[in-house]
Amino acid sequence: MTALLAQAASTAGDAGVGEAVVFWILGPVALAAAIAMVLARNAVHSALFLVLTMLSLAVFYLMQQAPFLGFVQIIVYTGAVMMLFLFVLMLVGRDSSDSVVEVLRGQRVAAVLLGLAFALLLVAGVGRAAFAIPSAGLGVAASNGNLPGIGRLVFTDYLLPFELTSALLITAALGAIVLAFAQKKPKAKLGQRATVIARLRGEHARVSPLPGPGVYATANSVAVPALLPDGSIARESLSEIIEGHEVDEHPRPPADAHALTDGRRAEPESAGTEARTTGAATGGEEERA
Amino acid sequence: MNPAIDPVDGMTRTQQLLADDPLWLVVLKVVVLFAVGVVLTLFMINWERKVVARMQQRPGPNRVGPNGWLQSLADGLKLAFKEDIMPVLADKKVYFIAPVISTIPAFLAFSVIPFGGEVSIFGERTVLQLVDLPVGVLVVLACSSIGVYGIVLGGWASGSPYSLLGALRSAAQVISYEIALGLSVVAVVLYARSMSTADIVAAQGSGWYFYLLIPSFVVFVVAMVGETNRAPFDLPEAESELVGGFHTEYTSLKFALFFLAEYVNMVTVSAMATTLFLGGGRWPWPLSSFNDNGWLMFVAFLIKTLIFLFVFIWLRGTLPRFRYDQFMKLGWKVLVPVSLGWILVIFAIRAYRNSTGGESTAALLITIGIVILAILAVAFLLPDRGTPDQEVEVASDYPVPPLDLKVPSAPKRRRPVERRQPAGALTGKEEE
C-alpha cells in the first residue's frame, strides 16, 4: 500500500506539488469512505459512502490529466449507476438495516479469505505495473490531447473489445426488460376507447361510474348519501369504509340528504347545525330507507 | 485540427489567457459568478411572478421596492428567519446535507460557461470565463447529475411518503432525461470537433447550431426543462399530488437552498443552451461588428439566456403538468430514439463528406446503407395503428347516446334586443 502511495507520489513529482497535496487529502478520504461503506448499517448511507469514494477517484483522474475519464466517472457511475442503486434502496424502505444474522453458513470466513486473495492479486498486479513496466508517459499516450487520444484508441486498436462490451450491455438490458415483462400477464392493456366499448357491451358491473357522495350545502360530510333524480337515496354513493367504521363520539343528529328538499323531514334548524359538523358518519340513510 | 490552436504548447487562445490569470482575477471571477447566480435567481423569481401574473391578468407582486422588484429579496430574508424544523423521522445528517449537495453543483456548473469574449479587467487581458476544460460540456452534465442527489437524498431523509415519492420520481426523471440531454449534445460536439465550451462558441462563427442542428436543439430544450424539474415536467414537486414533493418537510434556509438550486440550475441550463446552440455571446448578422468587444458579447449572452428563461416562465404559465407515464414515454420513446436517429444521420453525412470529397462509391454505399437502416429503424418504431371496429351492440339497458352521434353545430342565437343594457353600463363580455 505504501509502495503504491509512494509510486503515486513520485509520479506526481513532475506534475507539481498541487497534485501530491490533492492526493494526500483525497486518498485517505476515499479509503475511509470505502471502509465506511462496508461498515455502515444503513444501506443508503453505504451507497453515499460509495459515492464519496467514486467522486474522490474522479478527482484523481482529473489530477492525472485524464479529464474525460474523470467526468465520465462522475456522470456514468456516480450520476447514473449509483442513482439507480439509490432508487432501489429507497424503494426497499429506509428502516431496513443490515441484519447481523449470518444467513449463509461460513459466508464470513469465505468473504474474508476471498477478499484477502483479491487484495493480494491486486497488490501483485498493480505493484508489477508500478515497478516492472516502464511507463510511457502522457507525452506519448496523449500527445494530441486526452480526448482525441482516447477517441483514436477506442475506435482503432480497441474497436473489437469496445463493440463486444456494448453488445454485452445491450443484451443484458434487453434480457432485463424481457425478464421484467415476462412476469406480467400477456393480456393486452385496454385503451380508453376499448374500455368504453367494453362498458357499453355490459362487460362491467355498471356503465357509469359510481355516484359521488352527496355533499350538500346542508352538510359537508361524505357520509351523506347522494340522491337519485327521483329523490330516492343512492346507496352506492356511500363509501363502505366510512359505513364500516364505528363512531363513538357523542351522538350527533344524522346527516340528512333531504334537508334542502320539501321532503319527509322538515327541520331547518337541525339541518343548519349539521352543516357545520364534520364527520357526522352515523349513516343517515337507515331511518329513511 | 483546430486552427486556433497554438502549435507550441497545444493550448487554444482562451486557455492561454485563462492560464495567465493572476490569483486575484480568479477570485474576482469566482465571486462575480456566485453573485450573478444569486442575483439572477432573485430577479428570476420576481420576473416569473410578474410574467405569470400578466398571463393570468392580475398585477403580481407590486408592493416591495420599486414596482415590486424587491419582493423576492424580502421573501428570501423572511425565509432565513423562519423556524428550522427537523422532522422526528428524519435521517438527521442526510437531511442536513441534502440542500447543500443540491446547491453547490448548480453553482459549480457556472464555471465553464463562456459568458463573453476577450476583455481587459484592470489592465489584465482575459476572457469572461472561469475555466476552459477540454471536456467543458461534460462538466455541466456531471454537475446536473450530482445535483439530483440533493433532491433524492432530501426526499428520502425527510421520512415522509410524499417526499419519498417526489425523490423517486426525481431520480427516474433525471436518469431518463439526462440520456436525451447527453445525446443531443453529441451532435454539437461532432460539429464543433471539441467538447470545450469556448471552442464550441468559436465554431459557431459560421452559423449557429440551433438551425444547423434543429433536432438536437429541440431535444435539448425539452430535456433541459425535464432536467430542471420545471413545469410541465415538475412531477417531483407536483403540488396537487405530492403536497410539495421532495421538499415537503423542508423549512427555513434549507428550503431556501433548494429554491436557490432550482433557479440557478435553470440559469445554468439556459446559459448552456445559449452556448451550445445560440452561438454564446455572438451577435447576429447586422450587429456582427459588436463581436470585437468582449463586454458587448456578454450583453448578447445575457439577452439570449434571458430569452430561454422567459421560455421557462412561459411554459409554466401555459402548459398543464404531464402525467407520469406520458412523461416517461416522451423521454424514452420519443426523445432518445429521435436523438439516436439524428446522430446516425450526422455520422452518415460526415462519413460521406470525409471520404475524399464524396467520390468513392464505397463510402456512398455505406452512407446510403446507414440512411436506409435509419429509416427502417424509425419505421419499426412507429406503432401500427389498429383498425377501430365500428359495430358495437349495446348490451346494457343503460340510456346511452348513439355511438355515431355527431354533435350538430349550435344554431346562431339572436340576442334579445330589448334586454340589452344601455351602452357603458356593461361590457359585451358580461352580457353573455
Coordinates of C-alpha atoms in Angstrom, one line a residue, chain B residues 21 147 262 270 279 312 405:
Chain B
D21 CA -4.9 34.8 -14.9
G147 CA -27.2 18.0 -8.1
E262 CA -33.6 25.1 -8.8
S270 CA -30.3 28.3 -20.2
G279 CA -23.6 31.0 -30.5
F312 CA -39.3 28.5 -18.9
L405 CA -73.6 10.7 -32.6

